[in-house]
Amino acid sequence: MARGLLWSTVKKLAPYLWEYRLRVALALTSLIVAKAAGVAVPLLLKDIVNRLDVHGPALIVPVALIAAYGALRFANALFGELRDLVFARVKQRAVRRAATAVFRHLHALPLSFHLDRQTGAVARDIERGSRGIALLLNILLFHIIPTIVEIALVAGILIAKFRLAFAAITFATLAVYAGFTLFVTEWRTVFRRSMNEMDSRANNHAVDSLLNYETVKFFGNEDYESGRYDAHLAQWEDAAVRSQSSLALLNTGQSAIVALGIGSLMLLAARGVADHRMNIGDLILVNAFLIQLFMPLHFLGAVYREIKHSLADMERMFAILDVRSTITDAPGAPDLTVSCGEVRFEHLSFSYGGQPLLDDVDFVVAPRSTTAVVGPSGSGKSTIIRLLARLYDPEVGCIRIDGQDIRAVTQKSLRQAIGVVPQDPVLFNDSLYVNIAYGRPGADMEEVRAAAALSHLDGFITALPQGYDTRVGERGLKLSGGEKQRVAIARTLLRKPQILLFDEATSALDAASERAVQEGLALLAQQRTTIVVAHRLATIQHADQILVMRGGRIVERGRHRELIAQGGLYAQLWALQQDRPAPANSLPSALPGLAGGDDGLLQALGQ
């Protein structure tokens, strides 16, 4: 499995390496030159020992050899540093591109994936995976390939200059060492995987707990949260101890194999000197080669372990890239062209997790008009918004904007034409300016101020000590619910979309703020197609069309006065909110699921 994962990983990294193929070629060339110079050093050392005659009248030959010896040492170091220098850009670019690719892919995955993911665990997987890429590239170029080159050169010299037994013992030692390392490291990998799993769980719990800091404090569950976190760390501790204990066994076995191999070769060389088949220089050459060969070989054991660890770290990150999105652009899809802004829902049906959420929903939103969608909780109101933004695709029917099926155009152009203000907006942990300008990155301060003024937020911001530079905190927790919602409205207005979608957009505002914002939205909506999902019926009584939903179906439609006159579900909801007796029909029987009902989509998800 490791070999397949290694090749799979190298294939995924290949495009990033190919971008700097000349640098890679130069780095490999420098590597070979450095190793050739390093292998030549013991050969010169042998000649120096054999030729150096301290009783002779002249030392010119040994001095020349010593000078060459120093030059080779310097060449080995120089080309080694050149390899590092040339490859640095390649390694860092590969890490950057891979991490960006995963990040981009996460944003391309459908909402269903993100409803199931654990943010802390995914973030940790990307962090470890990126680090694993850098480590793997370092190992491949700086350890594995150099060691292979060095083993090949040394083995060739031993076969050419000495008895075959020297090469046989060398290769036998290498084979035993590699086999032992492979066997024990495979056994140890399960501990590393367990460590990663426990580390991700602990990190995810920590992030989730801190994000819900107020909830923890309200319920006084600090000790409970600490206990859960410590339980994850205890499991990580056990796995880490087992990993370290098995590492000690591996190191001891490797040292024993290397010692046995070196001892056997030195014994063979000593006998050769005693039998006058080898001289002192040959003995020194063999010793130097053994040290030069087995030092990186001993390190190669640690390198192999790091490869296994890196692959285990990268496995989860690259697994994200293998997740396929169910919401994709059609091949050669054109951009959406919005001319007048007509929106058509044509016999739409949709279910999630086996539970039907919409059933044969069919209506038209005329250009530059406002359509409101109301109904009890769980009736499918918010699902309409998600389908129009193409966070999901319907199972039956289609949605058209100016006659274009939204599944046939690019998602980017669709969402550029749509502005959404959700019921519970989440802000970035940045300044107010950045959060408002997020609607149109690059907007200048005057445009941001204008959007803030339209959402009746400018006065609040200018009264702050840091004004628009005020940071809003994690998920905007430094702001009240109404302030967050006005920021969300401002950034949507800044976007200047042709189609506006409001999902309970003013539900967190007080009466005065809601009235002011509604006036601004009414002015804006005069030139745009607007769909409003509303709970407060007073905010949508002037809508051009009101759709009343129940159980995923449209049960009534018309203007406010028409629906009131009908005395149906809408009239009952209106009476309930106006604190007046409901019309003739029985309220409980007419409003099944009104009390205690979950939102349709969340109900389907079991939340």
Coordinates of C-alpha atoms in Angstrom, one line a residue:
M1 CA 0.0 0.0 0.0
A2 CA 2.9 2.3 0.9
R3 CA 4.5 1.8 -2.5
G4 CA 1.2 2.5 -4.3
L5 CA 0.6 5.6 -2.2
L6 CA 4.1 6.8 -2.8
W7 CA 3.8 6.6 -6.6
S8 CA 0.3 8.1 -6.4
T9 CA 1.7 11.0 -4.4
V10 CA 4.7 11.5 -6.7
K11 CA 2.2 11.5 -9.7
K12 CA 0.2 14.2 -8.0
L13 CA 3.3 16.3 -7.3
A14 CA 4.8 15.8 -10.8
P15 CA 2.9 18.8 -12.4
Y16 CA 4.4 21.1 -9.8
L17 CA 7.9 19.7 -10.3
W18 CA 7.5 19.9 -14.1
E19 CA 7.0 23.6 -13.8
Y20 CA 10.6 23.9 -12.6
R21 CA 12.0 21.0 -14.6
L22 CA 15.3 22.9 -15.5
R23 CA 15.9 23.5 -11.8
V24 CA 15.2 19.9 -11.0
A25 CA 17.6 18.7 -13.7
L26 CA 20.3 21.1 -12.4
A27 CA 19.7 19.9 -8.8
L28 CA 20.1 16.3 -9.9
T29 CA 23.2 17.1 -11.9
S30 CA 24.7 18.8 -8.9
L31 CA 23.8 15.8 -6.7
I32 CA 25.6 13.4 -9.0
V33 CA 28.7 15.6 -9.2
A34 CA 28.8 16.0 -5.4
K35 CA 28.5 12.2 -4.8
A36 CA 31.1 11.4 -7.5
A37 CA 33.5 13.8 -5.8
G38 CA 32.7 12.2 -2.4
V39 CA 33.4 8.7 -3.7
A40 CA 36.7 9.8 -5.3
V41 CA 38.0 11.1 -2.0
P42 CA 38.8 7.6 -0.5
L43 CA 40.5 6.6 -3.8
L44 CA 42.9 9.6 -3.4
L45 CA 43.3 8.8 0.2
K46 CA 44.5 5.3 -0.7
D47 CA 47.1 6.7 -3.1
I48 CA 48.3 9.2 -0.6
V49 CA 48.9 6.5 2.0
N50 CA 50.7 4.2 -0.5
R51 CA 52.8 6.9 -2.2
L52 CA 53.7 9.0 0.8
D53 CA 57.3 8.1 1.7
V54 CA 58.4 10.2 4.6
H55 CA 62.0 9.0 4.0
G56 CA 62.1 10.1 0.3
P57 CA 63.8 13.4 -0.9
A58 CA 60.7 14.7 -2.6
L59 CA 57.0 15.1 -1.7
I60 CA 55.7 16.6 -4.9
V61 CA 53.4 13.7 -5.8
P62 CA 51.8 13.4 -2.4
V63 CA 51.4 17.2 -2.2
A64 CA 49.6 17.1 -5.5
L65 CA 47.4 14.3 -4.3
I66 CA 46.7 16.1 -1.1
A67 CA 45.7 19.3 -3.1
A68 CA 43.4 17.2 -5.2
Y69 CA 42.0 15.5 -2.1
G70 CA 41.1 19.0 -0.7
A71 CA 39.6 20.1 -4.0
L72 CA 37.4 17.0 -4.1
R73 CA 36.2 17.6 -0.5
F74 CA 35.4 21.2 -1.5
A75 CA 33.6 20.1 -4.7
N76 CA 31.5 17.7 -2.7
A77 CA 30.4 20.4 -0.3
L78 CA 30.0 23.1 -3.1
F79 CA 27.8 21.0 -5.3
G80 CA 25.8 19.8 -2.3
E81 CA 25.0 23.4 -1.4
L82 CA 24.2 24.2 -5.0
R83 CA 21.7 21.4 -5.1
D84 CA 20.0 22.7 -2.0
L85 CA 20.0 26.3 -3.4
V86 CA 18.6 25.3 -6.8
F87 CA 15.9 23.0 -5.4
A88 CA 14.6 25.3 -2.6
R89 CA 12.2 27.2 -5.0
V90 CA 11.0 23.9 -6.4
K91 CA 10.1 22.4 -3.0
Q92 CA 8.4 25.5 -1.7
R93 CA 6.4 26.1 -4.9
A94 CA 5.2 22.4 -4.8
V95 CA 4.0 22.8 -1.2
R96 CA 2.3 26.1 -2.1
R97 CA 0.6 24.8 -5.2
A98 CA -0.6 21.5 -3.5
A99 CA -2.0 23.3 -0.4
T100 CA -3.7 25.9 -2.7
A101 CA -5.2 23.1 -4.8
V102 CA -6.7 21.4 -1.8
F103 CA -8.0 24.7 -0.4
R104 CA -9.6 25.5 -3.8
H105 CA -11.1 22.0 -4.1
L106 CA -12.6 22.4 -0.6
H107 CA -14.5 25.5 -1.8
A108 CA -15.6 23.6 -4.9
L109 CA -17.2 20.7 -2.9
P110 CA -20.9 20.8 -2.4
L111 CA -22.7 22.0 0.8
S112 CA -23.5 18.4 1.7
F113 CA -19.7 17.8 2.2
H114 CA -19.2 20.8 4.4
L115 CA -22.2 20.0 6.6
D116 CA -20.5 16.7 7.5
R117 CA -16.9 17.8 7.8
Q118 CA -15.0 18.8 10.9
T119 CA -13.2 22.1 10.4
G120 CA -10.5 21.5 13.0
A121 CA -9.6 18.1 11.7
V122 CA -9.6 19.2 8.0
A123 CA -7.3 22.2 8.9
R124 CA -4.9 19.9 10.7
D125 CA -4.9 17.4 7.8
I126 CA -3.9 20.2 5.4
E127 CA -1.2 21.5 7.7
R128 CA 0.3 18.0 8.2
G129 CA 0.0 17.2 4.5
S130 CA 1.7 20.3 3.4
R131 CA 4.6 19.6 5.8
G132 CA 4.7 16.1 4.6
I133 CA 5.1 17.2 1.0
A134 CA 8.1 19.4 1.9
L135 CA 9.6 16.5 3.9
L136 CA 9.1 13.9 1.1
L137 CA 10.7 16.1 -1.5
N138 CA 13.7 16.7 0.8
I139 CA 14.0 13.0 1.4
L140 CA 13.8 12.1 -2.2
L141 CA 16.4 14.5 -3.5
F142 CA 18.7 14.9 -0.4
H143 CA 18.7 11.3 0.9
I144 CA 17.2 8.5 -1.2
I145 CA 18.7 9.5 -4.6
P146 CA 22.1 10.4 -3.2
T147 CA 22.3 7.2 -1.2
I148 CA 21.4 5.1 -4.3
V149 CA 24.0 6.9 -6.4
E150 CA 26.6 6.4 -3.7
I151 CA 25.8 2.7 -3.1
A152 CA 26.1 2.1 -6.9
L153 CA 29.4 3.9 -7.2
V154 CA 30.9 2.2 -4.1
A155 CA 29.7 -1.3 -5.1
G156 CA 31.1 -0.8 -8.6
I157 CA 34.5 0.1 -7.2
L158 CA 34.6 -2.8 -4.7
I159 CA 33.8 -5.3 -7.5
A160 CA 36.3 -3.8 -9.9
K161 CA 39.3 -3.4 -7.5
F162 CA 38.7 -6.2 -4.9
R163 CA 37.4 -9.7 -4.5
L164 CA 33.7 -10.4 -5.3
A165 CA 33.2 -11.3 -1.6
F166 CA 33.5 -7.6 -0.6
A167 CA 30.5 -6.7 -2.9
A168 CA 28.6 -9.8 -1.8
I169 CA 28.9 -8.9 1.9
T170 CA 28.0 -5.3 1.1
F171 CA 24.8 -6.2 -0.8
A172 CA 23.8 -8.9 1.7
T173 CA 24.1 -6.4 4.5
L174 CA 22.0 -3.9 2.5
A175 CA 19.3 -6.5 1.8
V176 CA 19.1 -7.6 5.4
Y177 CA 19.0 -4.0 6.6
A178 CA 16.3 -3.0 4.1
G179 CA 14.2 -6.0 4.8
F180 CA 14.4 -5.5 8.6
T181 CA 13.6 -1.8 8.3
L182 CA 10.7 -2.4 6.0
F183 CA 9.2 -5.1 8.2
V184 CA 9.4 -3.2 11.5
T185 CA 8.4 0.2 10.0
E186 CA 5.3 -1.4 8.4
W187 CA 4.4 -2.7 11.9
R188 CA 5.0 0.7 13.4
T189 CA 2.9 2.6 10.9
V190 CA -0.3 1.7 12.7
F191 CA 0.9 3.6 15.7
R192 CA 1.6 6.7 13.6
R193 CA -1.9 6.5 12.0
S194 CA -3.4 6.2 15.5
M195 CA -1.4 9.2 16.6
N196 CA -2.7 11.3 13.6
E197 CA -6.3 10.2 14.3
M198 CA -6.1 11.1 18.0
D199 CA -4.3 14.4 17.2
S200 CA -7.0 15.4 14.6
R201 CA -9.8 14.5 17.0
A202 CA -8.2 16.5 19.9
N203 CA -7.6 19.5 17.6
N204 CA -11.1 19.4 16.2
H205 CA -12.6 19.2 19.6
A206 CA -10.5 22.1 20.8
V207 CA -11.5 24.3 17.8
D208 CA -15.2 23.3 18.2
S209 CA -15.2 24.0 21.9
L210 CA -13.5 27.4 21.6
L211 CA -15.8 28.5 18.8
N212 CA -18.7 27.7 21.2
Y213 CA -17.0 29.5 24.1
E214 CA -20.2 31.3 25.2
T215 CA -22.2 28.1 25.2
V216 CA -19.6 26.4 27.3
K217 CA -19.7 29.3 29.8
F218 CA -23.5 29.5 29.9
F219 CA -23.7 25.8 30.9
G220 CA -20.7 25.9 33.1
N221 CA -19.2 22.9 31.2
E222 CA -15.5 24.0 31.4
D223 CA -14.5 20.8 33.3
Y224 CA -16.6 18.7 31.0
E225 CA -14.9 20.1 27.9
S226 CA -11.4 19.8 29.4
G227 CA -12.2 16.2 30.3
R228 CA -13.2 15.4 26.7
Y229 CA -10.1 17.1 25.3
D230 CA -7.9 15.2 27.8
A231 CA -9.5 11.9 26.9
H232 CA -8.4 12.4 23.3
L233 CA -4.9 13.4 24.4
A234 CA -4.7 10.3 26.6
Q235 CA -5.3 8.1 23.6
W236 CA -2.7 10.1 21.6
E237 CA -0.3 9.6 24.5
D238 CA -0.7 5.8 24.5
A239 CA -0.1 5.7 20.7
A240 CA 2.9 8.0 21.0
V241 CA 4.5 5.8 23.7
R242 CA 4.0 2.6 21.6
S243 CA 5.5 4.4 18.6
Q244 CA 8.6 5.5 20.6
S245 CA 9.1 2.0 22.1
S246 CA 9.0 0.4 18.7
L247 CA 11.4 3.0 17.4
A248 CA 14.0 1.9 20.0
L249 CA 13.6 -1.7 18.8
L250 CA 14.1 -0.6 15.2
N251 CA 17.2 1.4 15.9
T252 CA 18.8 -1.4 17.9
G253 CA 18.2 -3.9 15.2
Q254 CA 19.6 -1.6 12.5
S255 CA 22.8 -0.9 14.5
A256 CA 23.4 -4.6 15.0
I257 CA 23.0 -5.4 11.2
V258 CA 25.4 -2.5 10.3
A259 CA 28.0 -3.5 12.9
L260 CA 27.9 -7.1 11.7
G261 CA 28.4 -6.0 8.0
I262 CA 31.2 -3.6 8.8
G263 CA 33.0 -6.2 11.0
S264 CA 32.8 -8.8 8.3
L265 CA 34.2 -6.5 5.6
M266 CA 37.0 -5.3 7.9
L267 CA 38.0 -8.9 8.8
L268 CA 38.1 -9.8 5.1
A269 CA 40.3 -6.7 4.3
A270 CA 42.6 -7.5 7.3
R271 CA 43.2 -11.0 6.0
G272 CA 44.0 -9.6 2.6
V273 CA 46.7 -7.4 4.0
A274 CA 48.1 -10.3 6.1
D275 CA 48.2 -12.4 2.9
H276 CA 49.9 -9.5 1.0
R277 CA 47.0 -9.5 -1.5
M278 CA 46.1 -6.0 -0.3
N279 CA 48.2 -3.1 1.1
I280 CA 47.6 -0.6 3.9
G281 CA 46.1 1.8 1.4
D282 CA 43.6 -0.8 0.3
L283 CA 42.6 -1.4 4.0
I284 CA 42.1 2.3 4.5
L285 CA 40.1 2.6 1.2
V286 CA 37.8 -0.2 2.3
N287 CA 37.3 1.3 5.7
A288 CA 36.6 4.8 4.3
F289 CA 34.1 3.3 1.8
L290 CA 32.3 1.4 4.6
I291 CA 32.1 4.5 6.7
Q292 CA 30.9 6.5 3.7
L293 CA 28.4 3.9 2.7
F294 CA 26.9 2.8 6.0
M295 CA 26.6 6.2 7.6
P296 CA 23.9 7.3 5.0
L297 CA 22.5 3.8 5.0
H298 CA 22.0 4.0 8.8
F299 CA 20.3 7.3 8.2
L300 CA 18.3 5.8 5.4
G301 CA 16.4 3.8 8.0
A302 CA 15.2 7.0 9.7
V303 CA 14.5 8.4 6.2
Y304 CA 12.3 5.4 5.4
R305 CA 10.4 5.9 8.6
E306 CA 9.9 9.6 7.7
I307 CA 8.6 8.6 4.3
K308 CA 6.0 6.4 5.9
H309 CA 5.1 9.2 8.3
S310 CA 4.9 11.7 5.5
L311 CA 2.7 9.5 3.4
A312 CA 0.5 8.9 6.4
D313 CA 0.3 12.6 6.9
M314 CA -0.4 13.3 3.3
E315 CA -2.9 10.5 2.8
R316 CA -5.8 12.5 4.3
M317 CA -5.0 15.7 2.5
F318 CA -4.9 14.1 -0.9
A319 CA -8.0 12.1 -0.1
I320 CA -9.8 15.4 -0.1
L321 CA -8.8 15.9 -3.7
D322 CA -10.4 12.5 -4.5
V323 CA -13.8 13.7 -3.3
R324 CA -15.8 14.5 -6.3
S325 CA -18.3 17.4 -6.3
T326 CA -21.8 16.7 -7.3
I327 CA -22.3 20.3 -8.4
T328 CA -20.1 20.9 -11.4
D329 CA -20.1 23.1 -14.5
A330 CA -21.2 21.5 -17.7
P331 CA -18.4 21.1 -20.3
G332 CA -18.1 24.3 -22.2
A333 CA -20.8 26.0 -20.1
P334 CA -21.2 29.7 -21.0
D335 CA -21.5 32.5 -18.5
L336 CA -25.0 33.6 -17.4
T337 CA -26.3 36.6 -19.2
V338 CA -28.8 38.6 -17.1
S339 CA -30.8 40.9 -19.3
C340 CA -34.0 41.6 -17.4
G341 CA -33.8 39.2 -14.4
E342 CA -36.8 36.9 -14.8
V343 CA -36.5 33.8 -12.5
R344 CA -38.6 30.7 -13.2
F345 CA -39.0 27.7 -10.9
E346 CA -40.4 25.0 -13.2
H347 CA -42.0 22.0 -11.4
L348 CA -39.2 21.7 -8.9
S349 CA -38.9 18.6 -6.6
F350 CA -36.0 18.1 -4.2
S351 CA -35.2 15.7 -1.3
Y352 CA -32.2 15.3 1.0
G353 CA -31.2 12.2 2.9
G354 CA -34.4 10.5 1.7
Q355 CA -36.7 13.2 3.0
P356 CA -38.7 15.2 0.5
L357 CA -38.2 19.0 1.0
L358 CA -39.8 20.4 -2.1
D359 CA -42.7 18.9 -4.2
D360 CA -43.6 20.3 -7.6
V361 CA -42.8 23.9 -6.8
D362 CA -43.7 26.1 -9.8
F363 CA -43.7 29.9 -9.9
V364 CA -42.3 32.9 -11.8
V365 CA -40.6 36.0 -10.4
A366 CA -41.1 38.8 -12.8
P367 CA -38.2 41.1 -13.7
R368 CA -37.5 43.9 -11.1
S369 CA -40.3 42.6 -8.9
T370 CA -40.3 41.3 -5.3
T371 CA -41.5 37.8 -4.4
A372 CA -41.8 36.8 -0.8
V373 CA -41.8 33.2 0.4
V374 CA -43.5 32.5 3.8
G375 CA -44.8 29.6 5.7
P376 CA -44.3 27.5 8.8
S377 CA -40.8 26.2 9.8
G378 CA -39.8 23.2 7.7
S379 CA -41.9 24.1 4.7
G380 CA -38.9 24.5 2.4
K381 CA -38.5 28.2 2.2
S382 CA -34.7 28.3 2.7
T383 CA -34.3 25.4 0.4
I384 CA -35.5 27.6 -2.5
I385 CA -32.7 30.0 -1.8
R386 CA -30.1 27.2 -1.7
L387 CA -31.3 25.8 -5.0
L388 CA -31.3 29.1 -6.7
A389 CA -27.7 29.7 -5.6
R390 CA -27.0 26.2 -6.8
L391 CA -25.7 24.8 -3.6
Y392 CA -27.8 21.8 -4.5
D393 CA -29.4 20.7 -7.8
P394 CA -33.0 19.7 -8.0
E395 CA -34.0 16.1 -8.7
V396 CA -36.9 17.1 -10.9
G397 CA -37.6 20.3 -12.8
C398 CA -35.2 23.2 -13.3
I399 CA -34.6 26.9 -12.5
R400 CA -34.2 29.4 -15.3
I401 CA -32.9 33.0 -15.2
D402 CA -33.9 34.9 -18.4
G403 CA -34.6 31.5 -20.0
Q404 CA -31.2 30.0 -19.1
D405 CA -31.1 26.8 -17.1
I406 CA -28.7 27.6 -14.2
R407 CA -27.2 24.1 -14.5
A408 CA -26.1 25.0 -18.1
V409 CA -24.1 28.1 -17.1
T410 CA -21.0 28.6 -15.0
Q411 CA -21.4 28.6 -11.3
K412 CA -19.1 31.7 -11.0
S413 CA -21.3 33.8 -13.3
L414 CA -24.5 32.6 -11.6
R415 CA -23.2 33.7 -8.1
Q416 CA -21.9 36.9 -9.5
A417 CA -25.4 37.8 -10.6
I418 CA -26.9 36.8 -7.2
G419 CA -26.6 38.6 -3.8
V420 CA -27.6 36.5 -0.8
V421 CA -28.1 37.8 2.8
P422 CA -28.6 34.7 5.0
Q423 CA -30.5 34.5 8.2
D424 CA -27.4 33.9 10.3
P425 CA -24.5 35.6 8.6
V426 CA -21.0 34.6 9.7
L427 CA -18.2 37.3 9.4
F428 CA -14.5 36.9 8.9
N429 CA -12.2 37.6 11.8
D430 CA -11.0 40.8 10.2
S431 CA -12.0 44.5 10.1
L432 CA -15.4 45.9 9.3
Y433 CA -14.0 47.4 6.1
V434 CA -12.7 44.0 4.9
N435 CA -16.0 42.3 5.8
I436 CA -18.1 44.8 3.9
A437 CA -15.7 45.0 1.0
Y438 CA -15.8 41.2 0.7
G439 CA -18.9 41.8 -1.4
R440 CA -16.7 43.3 -4.1
P441 CA -13.0 42.9 -3.3
G442 CA -11.1 46.0 -4.4
A443 CA -14.0 48.5 -3.7
D444 CA -12.8 51.8 -2.4
M445 CA -13.7 53.4 0.9
E446 CA -16.4 55.6 -0.6
E447 CA -18.2 52.7 -2.1
V448 CA -18.0 50.8 1.2
R449 CA -19.3 53.8 3.1
A450 CA -22.2 54.1 0.7
A451 CA -23.2 50.5 1.2
A452 CA -22.8 50.9 5.0
A453 CA -25.1 54.0 4.9
L454 CA -27.7 52.2 2.9
S455 CA -27.8 49.4 5.5
H456 CA -27.9 52.1 8.3
L457 CA -24.5 50.9 9.6
D458 CA -22.3 54.0 8.9
G459 CA -23.3 55.9 12.0
F460 CA -22.5 52.9 14.2
I461 CA -19.1 52.4 12.6
T462 CA -18.0 56.0 12.7
A463 CA -18.8 56.1 16.4
L464 CA -16.2 53.3 17.1
P465 CA -12.7 54.4 18.2
Q466 CA -11.1 52.5 15.2
G467 CA -14.0 53.1 12.8
Y468 CA -13.9 50.8 9.8
D469 CA -10.6 49.2 11.0
T470 CA -12.4 47.7 14.0
R471 CA -12.0 43.9 14.1
V472 CA -15.2 41.9 14.5
G473 CA -13.7 38.8 16.2
E474 CA -14.1 35.1 15.4
R475 CA -17.3 34.7 13.3
G476 CA -18.2 38.3 14.1
L477 CA -18.8 37.5 17.8
K478 CA -17.9 41.1 18.9
L479 CA -21.0 42.4 17.1
S480 CA -24.6 42.0 18.0
G481 CA -26.9 39.9 15.9
G482 CA -28.4 43.0 14.3
E483 CA -25.0 44.6 13.6
K484 CA -23.8 41.4 11.9
Q485 CA -26.9 41.2 9.8
R486 CA -26.4 44.8 8.7
V487 CA -22.8 44.1 7.7
A488 CA -24.0 41.2 5.7
I489 CA -26.6 43.4 4.0
A490 CA -24.0 46.1 3.3
R491 CA -21.6 43.7 1.6
T492 CA -24.4 42.3 -0.5
L493 CA -25.5 45.8 -1.6
L494 CA -21.9 46.6 -2.4
R495 CA -21.9 43.6 -4.8
K496 CA -24.7 45.3 -6.9
P497 CA -26.2 42.0 -8.0
Q498 CA -29.1 41.8 -10.5
I499 CA -31.0 39.3 -8.3
L500 CA -31.3 39.7 -4.5
L501 CA -32.1 36.9 -2.1
F502 CA -32.9 37.7 1.5
D503 CA -33.3 34.7 3.9
E504 CA -34.8 36.2 7.0
A505 CA -32.4 39.1 6.4
T506 CA -33.8 41.5 9.0
S507 CA -34.9 38.9 11.6
A508 CA -32.2 40.1 14.1
L509 CA -32.9 43.8 13.8
D510 CA -34.9 45.9 16.3
A511 CA -38.0 47.6 15.0
A512 CA -36.4 50.9 14.3
S513 CA -33.4 49.4 12.5
E514 CA -35.6 47.0 10.6
R515 CA -37.8 49.8 9.3
A516 CA -34.8 51.9 8.2
V517 CA -33.1 48.9 6.4
Q518 CA -36.4 48.0 4.8
E519 CA -36.7 51.4 3.3
G520 CA -33.2 51.2 1.8
L521 CA -33.8 47.7 0.5
A522 CA -37.1 48.8 -1.1
L523 CA -35.2 51.5 -3.0
L524 CA -32.6 49.0 -4.1
A525 CA -35.2 46.4 -5.1
Q526 CA -36.9 48.8 -7.5
Q527 CA -34.2 48.0 -10.1
R528 CA -33.6 44.3 -9.2
T529 CA -35.4 41.0 -9.0
T530 CA -35.8 40.2 -5.4
I531 CA -36.8 37.0 -3.5
V532 CA -37.4 37.4 0.2
V533 CA -37.8 34.5 2.6
A534 CA -39.6 36.0 5.6
H535 CA -41.0 35.1 9.0
R536 CA -42.2 38.6 9.9
L537 CA -45.1 39.1 7.5
A538 CA -45.2 42.9 8.2
T539 CA -41.9 43.2 6.3
I540 CA -43.2 41.7 3.0
Q541 CA -46.8 43.0 2.8
H542 CA -45.9 45.3 -0.1
A543 CA -44.3 42.4 -2.1
D544 CA -45.6 42.0 -5.7
Q545 CA -46.2 38.3 -5.0
I546 CA -46.4 36.3 -1.9
L547 CA -45.9 32.5 -2.0
V548 CA -47.2 30.6 1.0
M549 CA -45.6 27.2 1.5
R550 CA -46.4 24.2 3.7
G551 CA -44.9 20.7 3.5
G552 CA -42.7 21.6 0.6
R553 CA -45.6 22.8 -1.6
I554 CA -47.0 26.2 -2.6
V555 CA -50.5 26.2 -1.1
E556 CA -51.4 29.9 -1.7
R557 CA -50.1 32.7 -3.8
G558 CA -51.1 36.4 -4.4
R559 CA -50.6 39.8 -2.9
H560 CA -51.0 40.7 0.8
R561 CA -54.6 41.9 0.6
E562 CA -55.7 39.1 -1.6
L563 CA -54.3 36.5 0.8
I564 CA -55.8 38.1 3.8
A565 CA -59.2 38.1 2.0
Q566 CA -58.9 34.4 1.3
G567 CA -58.8 33.6 5.0
G568 CA -56.4 30.7 4.5
L569 CA -53.0 29.9 6.0
Y570 CA -51.5 33.3 5.3
A571 CA -54.4 35.1 7.0
Q572 CA -53.9 32.8 10.0
L573 CA -50.2 33.6 10.2
W574 CA -50.9 37.3 9.9
A575 CA -53.5 37.2 12.6
L576 CA -51.1 35.3 14.9
Q577 CA -48.3 37.8 14.4
Q578 CA -50.7 40.7 14.8
D579 CA -51.9 39.2 18.1
R580 CA -55.5 39.0 16.8
P581 CA -57.9 36.0 16.8
A582 CA -57.3 33.8 13.9
P583 CA -60.0 33.5 11.1
A584 CA -62.6 30.8 11.2
N585 CA -60.3 27.8 10.5
S586 CA -58.8 26.1 13.5
L587 CA -55.2 27.3 14.0
P588 CA -53.7 24.0 15.3
S589 CA -55.2 21.9 12.5
A590 CA -54.4 24.5 9.8
L591 CA -50.8 24.9 10.9
P592 CA -49.3 21.4 11.4
G593 CA -45.7 21.7 12.4
L594 CA -45.8 25.4 13.1
A595 CA -44.7 24.9 16.7
G596 CA -41.4 23.1 17.3
G597 CA -40.8 22.4 13.6
D598 CA -37.2 22.4 12.4
D599 CA -36.0 24.0 9.1
G600 CA -36.7 21.5 6.3
L601 CA -33.1 21.0 5.3
L602 CA -31.7 20.7 8.8
Q603 CA -34.6 18.3 9.7
A604 CA -33.6 16.1 6.8
L605 CA -30.0 16.2 8.0
G606 CA -31.0 15.0 11.4
Q607 CA -29.9 18.1 13.2

